[in-house]
Amino acid sequence: MEHASRARWVDGFDHRAWLANQLALQLRFGRRFPHPAGGAAYLDDAGAPDLGRPVHTWITARMAHVYSLGHLAGLPGCAPLAAHAVEGLRGPLRDAEHGGWYAALGPGPQRDGTKAAYAHAFVVFSAASAAVAEIPGAAALLDEALDVLDARFWEDGPGLLLDSTSEDWSQVSGYRGVNANMHAVEALLNAADTTGDRTWRDRAARITATVLDWAAGNGWRIPEHFDADWQPMLGHHRDQPDHPFEPYGATVGHGLEWSRLALHVRAALGDQAPARLLEGAVALFDRAVADGWAADGADGFVYTTDWDGTPVVHQRMHWVLAEAISAAAALGSVSGELGYEDWYRRWWDYADSYLVRADGSWQHELDRANQPADTVWPGRPDLYHSVHAVLLQRLPLAPSAAVALAAGLLRV
């Protein structure tokens, strides 16, 4: 790639002001998330709570995280909303009998008591951000969540998290997955920066090294699904290829997300970071863009591909574009190469045309013709990916976003 001879957008005051305005708009859009039963409601297209859906731990945790970041960024009204989400995690969503957190509650008396590493990683992630934001109860929540993640999910042999168990922890699923481990990386980095305990940073680095090895051995398409012995199951969900959490094949957005996360780990490790983290970040980005962007003739990222790069699910998910923007910004900041800036600008133009609404919310799903769709993600469930897309490039890659905001490192 050619090195940049012109300024990056993020180095310009007007672009940073636009990003700041988008952050404020998003957090205003989502402000109706508090559910009367506690936790975060699933939001519909207009940002209204859909009380016919369960209250999910992962959504509640994500809302606790983004509103904690909003408070740290100086946006009035965010702290009470973060506190509501934290109280949902400390109260109704917490399993007082067996420990840990239910997957979901409601509607009504219904309960999904599954103990999922994905949801628990987000509890750690959000509790760390909320603790930095000094949200009441968040520090204790973080301590408890780290204890549960360590005792119930961490498998020290492979150095990865198992995926899920029954409500009472007695039955462990035979499935193992990369998705939960991906979110554990950002959660553990956040916890390390918040607590000062390097154990969590080292675990994040260990997980990342393993996934990069798997990707390197598979054409930089990340195997996502494994059995209990961590043997890949490349045909998993072939009959349900658009599964929202465990889709068949290579998930393009995860290649982009891991590209960014590898750079966060690299920055966190500093001089001790191995060169393979940057090399892996570049390779994952290049593969995801080559396989996923406009792969069927229209702009936008396809959701998944087969193991030879052939598109499988053509829907465009908002979170994939958000992660592409964040990865391009991160690689551009590290390398100074012009190509990443070109992608960054192109993808923001696409987002502005198809995804970002006047109220700041993002259309969560488009079809292959870039028209609104709701086959996988109806409504506007949460703000996590889209908030990161307008915030992370104004912060350093390390420390984690909450700690960086508290330290006054936001570029305004």
Short mmCIF file of C-alpha atoms in Angstrom, two decimals:
data_model
loop_
_atom_site.label_atom_id
_atom_site.label_comp_id
_atom_site.label_asym_id
_atom_site.label_seq_id
_atom_site.Cartn_x
_atom_site.Cartn_y
_atom_site.Cartn_z
CA MET A 1 0.00 0.00 0.00
CA GLU A 2 1.02 3.57 -0.64
CA HIS A 3 1.70 5.68 2.41
CA ALA A 4 -0.65 8.57 3.06
CA SER A 5 0.34 11.95 1.68
CA ARG A 6 -2.89 13.63 2.77
CA ALA A 7 -4.61 14.01 6.09
CA ARG A 8 -6.87 11.32 7.42
CA TRP A 9 -10.48 12.31 7.98
CA VAL A 10 -10.15 11.59 11.68
CA ASP A 11 -7.36 14.16 11.87
CA GLY A 12 -9.78 16.87 10.77
CA PHE A 13 -11.86 18.84 13.25
CA ASP A 14 -15.03 18.74 11.14
CA HIS A 15 -15.01 14.94 10.84
CA ARG A 16 -14.39 14.49 14.54
CA ALA A 17 -17.25 16.91 15.22
CA TRP A 18 -19.48 14.86 12.93
CA LEU A 19 -18.52 11.67 14.80
CA ALA A 20 -19.22 13.36 18.14
CA ASN A 21 -22.65 14.45 16.94
CA GLN A 22 -23.40 10.92 15.74
CA LEU A 23 -22.48 9.58 19.19
CA ALA A 24 -24.86 12.02 20.86
CA LEU A 25 -27.65 11.18 18.41
CA GLN A 26 -27.27 7.45 18.93
CA LEU A 27 -27.35 7.71 22.70
CA ARG A 28 -30.40 9.96 22.50
CA PHE A 29 -32.14 7.46 20.20
CA GLY A 30 -31.58 4.58 22.61
CA ARG A 31 -32.61 6.37 25.79
CA ARG A 32 -35.95 4.53 26.05
CA PHE A 33 -34.28 1.15 26.57
CA PRO A 34 -35.04 0.78 30.33
CA HIS A 35 -37.46 -2.12 30.77
CA PRO A 36 -40.05 -1.81 33.55
CA ALA A 37 -38.99 -5.23 34.87
CA GLY A 38 -35.34 -4.18 34.95
CA GLY A 39 -32.53 -4.39 32.43
CA ALA A 40 -32.65 -3.29 28.80
CA ALA A 41 -35.58 -3.81 26.49
CA TYR A 42 -35.09 -4.81 22.87
CA LEU A 43 -35.75 -1.65 20.83
CA ASP A 44 -37.87 -1.48 17.70
CA ASP A 45 -37.20 0.59 14.57
CA ALA A 46 -38.40 3.75 16.30
CA GLY A 47 -36.37 3.18 19.44
CA ALA A 48 -39.39 2.13 21.50
CA PRO A 49 -39.09 -0.84 23.87
CA ASP A 50 -40.57 -4.05 22.47
CA LEU A 51 -42.04 -5.54 25.66
CA GLY A 52 -43.08 -8.66 23.80
CA ARG A 53 -39.43 -9.75 23.66
CA PRO A 54 -37.24 -11.05 26.48
CA VAL A 55 -34.81 -8.91 28.45
CA HIS A 56 -31.41 -10.24 27.35
CA THR A 57 -28.31 -10.11 29.51
CA TRP A 58 -26.10 -9.37 26.50
CA ILE A 59 -28.22 -6.42 25.40
CA THR A 60 -28.45 -5.07 28.95
CA ALA A 61 -24.68 -5.32 29.31
CA ARG A 62 -24.07 -3.60 25.99
CA MET A 63 -26.33 -0.73 27.01
CA ALA A 64 -24.53 -0.43 30.35
CA HIS A 65 -21.27 -0.19 28.40
CA VAL A 66 -22.27 2.41 25.81
CA TYR A 67 -24.05 4.68 28.29
CA SER A 68 -21.05 4.47 30.62
CA LEU A 69 -18.92 5.61 27.68
CA GLY A 70 -21.42 8.39 27.00
CA HIS A 71 -21.15 9.58 30.58
CA LEU A 72 -17.35 9.49 30.42
CA ALA A 73 -17.48 11.46 27.17
CA GLY A 74 -19.46 14.18 28.96
CA LEU A 75 -22.96 13.61 27.59
CA PRO A 76 -25.61 14.53 30.19
CA GLY A 77 -28.28 11.97 30.99
CA CYS A 78 -26.14 8.91 30.30
CA ALA A 79 -25.17 8.03 33.88
CA PRO A 80 -28.75 7.27 35.07
CA LEU A 81 -29.29 5.05 32.05
CA ALA A 82 -26.03 3.20 32.66
CA ALA A 83 -27.07 2.79 36.29
CA HIS A 84 -30.42 1.28 35.25
CA ALA A 85 -28.65 -1.30 33.10
CA VAL A 86 -26.15 -2.12 35.84
CA GLU A 87 -29.01 -2.60 38.31
CA GLY A 88 -30.60 -5.01 35.85
CA LEU A 89 -27.39 -7.05 35.89
CA ARG A 90 -27.13 -6.90 39.67
CA GLY A 91 -30.83 -7.68 40.16
CA PRO A 92 -33.28 -9.67 38.02
CA LEU A 93 -30.80 -11.04 35.48
CA ARG A 94 -28.44 -12.34 38.16
CA ASP A 95 -28.98 -15.92 39.34
CA ALA A 96 -28.95 -15.51 43.12
CA GLU A 97 -29.23 -19.28 43.67
CA HIS A 98 -26.59 -20.73 41.36
CA GLY A 99 -24.49 -17.70 40.51
CA GLY A 100 -23.84 -16.14 37.16
CA TRP A 101 -26.40 -14.57 34.85
CA TYR A 102 -29.43 -15.91 33.05
CA ALA A 103 -29.40 -15.58 29.28
CA ALA A 104 -32.77 -13.82 29.29
CA LEU A 105 -35.95 -13.15 31.25
CA GLY A 106 -39.52 -12.78 30.02
CA PRO A 107 -41.81 -11.95 28.56
CA GLY A 108 -43.78 -12.55 31.72
CA PRO A 109 -42.58 -15.44 33.88
CA GLN A 110 -40.48 -17.08 31.15
CA ARG A 111 -36.77 -17.57 31.76
CA ASP A 112 -33.85 -18.76 29.68
CA GLY A 113 -31.54 -19.99 32.39
CA THR A 114 -28.70 -20.92 30.03
CA LYS A 115 -25.34 -19.75 31.31
CA ALA A 116 -23.58 -18.48 28.20
CA ALA A 117 -19.97 -17.34 27.97
CA TYR A 118 -21.04 -14.75 25.38
CA ALA A 119 -23.37 -13.04 27.84
CA HIS A 120 -20.93 -13.37 30.74
CA ALA A 121 -18.14 -11.80 28.69
CA PHE A 122 -20.39 -8.81 28.10
CA VAL A 123 -21.16 -8.58 31.83
CA VAL A 124 -17.41 -8.32 32.50
CA PHE A 125 -16.98 -5.83 29.66
CA SER A 126 -19.82 -3.56 30.76
CA ALA A 127 -19.03 -3.79 34.46
CA ALA A 128 -15.48 -2.62 33.78
CA SER A 129 -16.68 0.37 31.76
CA ALA A 130 -19.31 1.20 34.37
CA ALA A 131 -16.79 0.90 37.19
CA VAL A 132 -14.54 3.44 35.46
CA ALA A 133 -17.60 5.67 35.07
CA GLU A 134 -18.23 5.28 38.83
CA ILE A 135 -21.69 3.83 38.35
CA PRO A 136 -22.91 2.55 41.75
CA GLY A 137 -22.42 -1.19 42.23
CA ALA A 138 -20.34 -1.64 39.09
CA ALA A 139 -17.03 -2.37 40.81
CA ALA A 140 -18.58 -5.19 42.84
CA LEU A 141 -20.33 -6.45 39.71
CA LEU A 142 -16.98 -6.59 37.90
CA ASP A 143 -15.33 -8.56 40.70
CA GLU A 144 -18.17 -11.09 40.72
CA ALA A 145 -18.31 -11.39 36.93
CA LEU A 146 -14.57 -12.01 36.66
CA ASP A 147 -14.79 -14.70 39.33
CA VAL A 148 -17.62 -16.44 37.47
CA LEU A 149 -15.92 -16.20 34.08
CA ASP A 150 -12.73 -17.65 35.57
CA ALA A 151 -14.31 -20.44 37.61
CA ARG A 152 -17.09 -21.53 35.25
CA PHE A 153 -15.95 -20.84 31.69
CA TRP A 154 -12.15 -20.69 31.45
CA GLU A 155 -10.51 -23.91 30.18
CA ASP A 156 -6.85 -23.49 30.97
CA GLY A 157 -5.67 -26.38 28.77
CA PRO A 158 -6.70 -24.82 25.46
CA GLY A 159 -6.65 -21.32 26.95
CA LEU A 160 -10.19 -20.55 25.82
CA LEU A 161 -13.70 -20.19 27.20
CA LEU A 162 -16.21 -23.01 26.92
CA ASP A 163 -19.49 -21.89 25.39
CA SER A 164 -22.43 -22.58 27.70
CA THR A 165 -23.86 -24.65 30.53
CA SER A 166 -27.21 -25.41 32.10
CA GLU A 167 -28.66 -23.03 34.67
CA ASP A 168 -27.20 -24.97 37.61
CA TRP A 169 -23.82 -25.46 35.85
CA SER A 170 -24.24 -29.26 35.90
CA GLN A 171 -24.42 -29.82 32.13
CA VAL A 172 -21.76 -28.36 29.85
CA SER A 173 -22.57 -27.97 26.17
CA GLY A 174 -20.43 -29.98 23.77
CA TYR A 175 -20.24 -26.98 21.47
CA ARG A 176 -17.29 -24.60 21.62
CA GLY A 177 -17.26 -21.30 19.76
CA VAL A 178 -14.99 -18.45 18.79
CA ASN A 179 -17.65 -15.73 19.08
CA ALA A 180 -17.75 -15.80 22.88
CA ASN A 181 -13.96 -15.83 22.99
CA MET A 182 -13.78 -12.84 20.66
CA HIS A 183 -15.88 -10.74 23.01
CA ALA A 184 -13.92 -12.11 25.96
CA VAL A 185 -10.79 -10.54 24.47
CA GLU A 186 -12.19 -7.02 24.62
CA ALA A 187 -13.78 -7.75 28.00
CA LEU A 188 -10.52 -9.00 29.50
CA LEU A 189 -8.53 -6.08 28.09
CA ASN A 190 -11.08 -3.74 29.66
CA ALA A 191 -10.90 -5.59 32.97
CA ALA A 192 -7.10 -5.50 32.96
CA ASP A 193 -7.06 -1.75 32.40
CA THR A 194 -9.74 -1.18 35.04
CA THR A 195 -8.32 -3.43 37.77
CA GLY A 196 -4.60 -3.28 36.98
CA ASP A 197 -4.47 -7.11 37.01
CA ARG A 198 -2.30 -8.26 34.10
CA THR A 199 -3.75 -11.79 34.31
CA TRP A 200 -6.71 -10.70 32.22
CA ARG A 201 -4.52 -9.03 29.58
CA ASP A 202 -2.40 -12.15 29.26
CA ARG A 203 -5.51 -14.26 28.76
CA ALA A 204 -6.77 -11.91 26.06
CA ALA A 205 -3.42 -12.22 24.29
CA ARG A 206 -3.46 -16.01 24.60
CA ILE A 207 -6.95 -16.29 23.08
CA THR A 208 -5.97 -13.96 20.25
CA ALA A 209 -2.82 -15.92 19.42
CA THR A 210 -4.82 -19.14 19.19
CA VAL A 211 -7.44 -17.67 16.87
CA LEU A 212 -4.80 -16.10 14.63
CA ASP A 213 -3.12 -19.49 14.33
CA TRP A 214 -6.42 -21.09 13.31
CA ALA A 215 -7.08 -18.35 10.78
CA ALA A 216 -3.57 -18.53 9.31
CA GLY A 217 -4.04 -22.27 8.73
CA ASN A 218 -7.38 -21.73 7.00
CA GLY A 219 -6.66 -19.05 4.40
CA TRP A 220 -7.37 -16.33 6.99
CA ARG A 221 -11.02 -17.39 7.15
CA ILE A 222 -11.63 -17.98 10.87
CA PRO A 223 -13.08 -21.36 11.86
CA GLU A 224 -15.88 -20.39 14.24
CA HIS A 225 -17.38 -23.65 15.50
CA PHE A 226 -15.75 -26.52 17.40
CA ASP A 227 -16.59 -29.64 19.36
CA ALA A 228 -15.77 -30.17 23.04
CA ASP A 229 -12.18 -31.12 22.16
CA TRP A 230 -11.73 -27.94 20.11
CA GLN A 231 -11.80 -29.79 16.81
CA PRO A 232 -13.29 -27.59 14.06
CA MET A 233 -16.81 -28.29 12.79
CA LEU A 234 -16.69 -26.57 9.41
CA GLY A 235 -20.17 -27.77 8.42
CA HIS A 236 -21.90 -26.46 11.55
CA HIS A 237 -25.33 -24.93 10.78
CA ARG A 238 -25.03 -25.58 7.05
CA ASP A 239 -28.83 -26.03 7.23
CA GLN A 240 -29.27 -22.69 9.07
CA PRO A 241 -26.67 -20.48 7.41
CA ASP A 242 -28.10 -17.16 8.61
CA HIS A 243 -28.03 -18.04 12.30
CA PRO A 244 -27.56 -14.73 14.21
CA PHE A 245 -24.84 -16.08 16.53
CA GLU A 246 -23.54 -19.31 14.95
CA PRO A 247 -23.84 -18.96 11.15
CA TYR A 248 -22.39 -21.51 8.77
CA GLY A 249 -19.04 -20.82 7.14
CA ALA A 250 -16.77 -17.82 7.51
CA THR A 251 -18.29 -14.74 9.11
CA VAL A 252 -16.85 -11.76 7.25
CA GLY A 253 -17.52 -9.30 10.07
CA HIS A 254 -15.61 -11.40 12.56
CA GLY A 255 -12.51 -11.25 10.39
CA LEU A 256 -12.75 -7.47 10.55
CA GLU A 257 -13.49 -7.46 14.28
CA TRP A 258 -10.56 -9.75 15.06
CA SER A 259 -8.34 -7.53 12.92
CA ARG A 260 -9.15 -4.59 15.18
CA LEU A 261 -8.91 -6.63 18.39
CA ALA A 262 -5.45 -7.91 17.44
CA LEU A 263 -4.33 -4.29 17.25
CA HIS A 264 -5.83 -3.52 20.67
CA VAL A 265 -3.95 -6.50 22.12
CA ARG A 266 -0.78 -5.34 20.36
CA ALA A 267 -1.12 -1.86 21.82
CA ALA A 268 -1.86 -3.25 25.28
CA LEU A 269 1.26 -5.46 25.22
CA GLY A 270 3.47 -2.60 24.04
CA ASP A 271 7.09 -3.56 23.43
CA GLN A 272 6.30 -7.19 24.30
CA ALA A 273 3.81 -7.55 21.44
CA PRO A 274 4.81 -10.14 18.83
CA ALA A 275 4.99 -9.02 15.21
CA ARG A 276 2.37 -11.59 14.25
CA LEU A 277 -0.36 -9.46 15.80
CA LEU A 278 0.05 -6.74 13.19
CA GLU A 279 0.66 -9.27 10.45
CA GLY A 280 -2.48 -11.15 11.44
CA ALA A 281 -4.55 -7.97 11.63
CA VAL A 282 -3.53 -7.06 8.07
CA ALA A 283 -4.17 -10.56 6.73
CA LEU A 284 -7.60 -10.84 8.36
CA PHE A 285 -8.62 -7.44 7.04
CA ASP A 286 -7.44 -8.21 3.52
CA ARG A 287 -9.24 -11.56 3.44
CA ALA A 288 -12.50 -10.16 4.81
CA VAL A 289 -12.52 -7.28 2.33
CA ALA A 290 -11.63 -9.51 -0.64
CA ASP A 291 -14.29 -12.08 0.27
CA GLY A 292 -17.02 -9.84 1.60
CA TRP A 293 -17.13 -6.36 0.07
CA ALA A 294 -19.38 -6.09 -3.01
CA ALA A 295 -18.90 -9.83 -3.46
CA ASP A 296 -22.22 -10.17 -5.29
CA GLY A 297 -21.94 -7.08 -7.45
CA ALA A 298 -23.52 -4.54 -5.10
CA ASP A 299 -21.79 -2.45 -2.46
CA GLY A 300 -21.99 -3.76 1.07
CA PHE A 301 -20.52 -6.70 2.99
CA VAL A 302 -22.15 -10.10 2.65
CA TYR A 303 -22.80 -11.77 6.00
CA THR A 304 -21.02 -15.09 5.40
CA THR A 305 -19.06 -17.03 2.82
CA ASP A 306 -18.22 -20.66 2.21
CA TRP A 307 -14.70 -21.82 2.93
CA ASP A 308 -13.61 -20.94 -0.59
CA GLY A 309 -14.90 -17.36 -0.26
CA THR A 310 -18.17 -17.87 -2.15
CA PRO A 311 -20.98 -15.79 -0.58
CA VAL A 312 -23.56 -17.84 1.33
CA VAL A 313 -25.76 -15.29 3.13
CA HIS A 314 -25.99 -12.06 1.15
CA GLN A 315 -27.73 -9.94 3.81
CA ARG A 316 -25.82 -6.83 4.87
CA MET A 317 -25.58 -6.50 8.66
CA HIS A 318 -24.93 -3.10 10.17
CA TRP A 319 -22.43 -4.47 12.64
CA VAL A 320 -20.16 -5.75 9.86
CA LEU A 321 -19.90 -2.30 8.29
CA ALA A 322 -19.31 -0.77 11.74
CA GLU A 323 -16.45 -3.18 12.40
CA ALA A 324 -15.00 -2.52 8.94
CA ILE A 325 -14.89 1.21 9.69
CA SER A 326 -13.23 0.63 13.06
CA ALA A 327 -10.69 -1.83 11.62
CA ALA A 328 -9.77 0.50 8.76
CA ALA A 329 -9.28 3.37 11.20
CA ALA A 330 -7.13 1.24 13.50
CA LEU A 331 -4.94 -0.15 10.71
CA GLY A 332 -4.60 3.30 9.20
CA SER A 333 -3.43 4.76 12.50
CA VAL A 334 -0.85 2.00 12.98
CA SER A 335 0.48 1.78 9.44
CA GLY A 336 -0.08 5.23 7.95
CA GLU A 337 -0.97 3.52 4.67
CA LEU A 338 -3.31 5.38 2.35
CA GLY A 339 -5.42 2.38 1.35
CA TYR A 340 -7.01 2.09 4.77
CA GLU A 341 -8.07 5.73 4.65
CA ASP A 342 -9.65 5.13 1.26
CA TRP A 343 -11.69 2.25 2.69
CA TYR A 344 -12.58 4.29 5.76
CA ARG A 345 -14.00 7.08 3.63
CA ARG A 346 -15.77 4.72 1.22
CA TRP A 347 -17.45 2.81 4.04
CA TRP A 348 -18.64 5.97 5.78
CA ASP A 349 -20.15 7.10 2.47
CA TYR A 350 -21.92 3.75 2.24
CA ALA A 351 -23.13 4.01 5.85
CA ASP A 352 -24.45 7.48 5.22
CA SER A 353 -26.34 6.30 2.13
CA TYR A 354 -27.84 3.09 3.49
CA LEU A 355 -27.52 2.65 7.25
CA VAL A 356 -27.38 5.87 9.29
CA ARG A 357 -30.79 7.44 9.89
CA ALA A 358 -31.56 11.07 10.65
CA ASP A 359 -32.13 10.15 14.32
CA GLY A 360 -28.63 8.64 14.53
CA SER A 361 -29.80 5.03 14.67
CA TRP A 362 -28.48 2.44 12.23
CA GLN A 363 -30.63 0.15 10.12
CA HIS A 364 -29.54 -3.23 11.47
CA GLU A 365 -29.99 -5.28 8.31
CA LEU A 366 -30.22 -4.77 4.53
CA ASP A 367 -30.91 -7.26 1.76
CA ARG A 368 -28.55 -7.86 -1.15
CA ALA A 369 -30.06 -4.88 -2.97
CA ASN A 370 -29.33 -2.66 0.05
CA GLN A 371 -32.99 -2.36 0.98
CA PRO A 372 -34.11 -2.58 4.64
CA ALA A 373 -34.68 -6.16 5.81
CA ASP A 374 -35.41 -7.96 9.08
CA THR A 375 -34.78 -11.66 8.44
CA VAL A 376 -31.98 -11.90 11.05
CA TRP A 377 -32.00 -8.65 13.06
CA PRO A 378 -35.38 -6.88 13.18
CA GLY A 379 -35.57 -3.54 14.97
CA ARG A 380 -32.67 -1.72 16.64
CA PRO A 381 -31.72 -4.08 19.50
CA ASP A 382 -28.77 -2.10 20.87
CA LEU A 383 -26.06 0.47 20.08
CA TYR A 384 -22.80 -1.36 20.78
CA HIS A 385 -21.24 -1.71 17.31
CA SER A 386 -22.47 1.62 15.95
CA VAL A 387 -21.28 3.54 19.03
CA HIS A 388 -17.84 1.99 18.64
CA ALA A 389 -17.80 3.03 14.97
CA VAL A 390 -18.15 6.71 15.88
CA LEU A 391 -15.99 6.69 19.01
CA LEU A 392 -13.02 4.31 18.86
CA GLN A 393 -11.06 6.13 16.16
CA ARG A 394 -10.99 9.22 18.38
CA LEU A 395 -9.25 7.20 21.11
CA PRO A 396 -5.90 5.39 21.32
CA LEU A 397 -5.85 1.63 20.77
CA ALA A 398 -4.82 1.23 24.42
CA PRO A 399 -5.91 1.63 27.12
CA SER A 400 -9.51 0.48 26.67
CA ALA A 401 -12.14 3.06 25.74
CA ALA A 402 -13.52 3.74 29.22
CA VAL A 403 -10.10 4.19 30.80
CA ALA A 404 -8.95 6.35 27.89
CA LEU A 405 -12.03 8.57 28.21
CA ALA A 406 -11.51 8.92 31.96
CA ALA A 407 -7.90 9.93 31.29
CA GLY A 408 -8.99 12.70 28.93
CA LEU A 409 -7.58 11.02 25.80
CA LEU A 410 -10.59 11.67 23.56
CA ARG A 411 -9.73 13.70 20.45
CA VAL A 412 -12.31 16.45 20.09
#
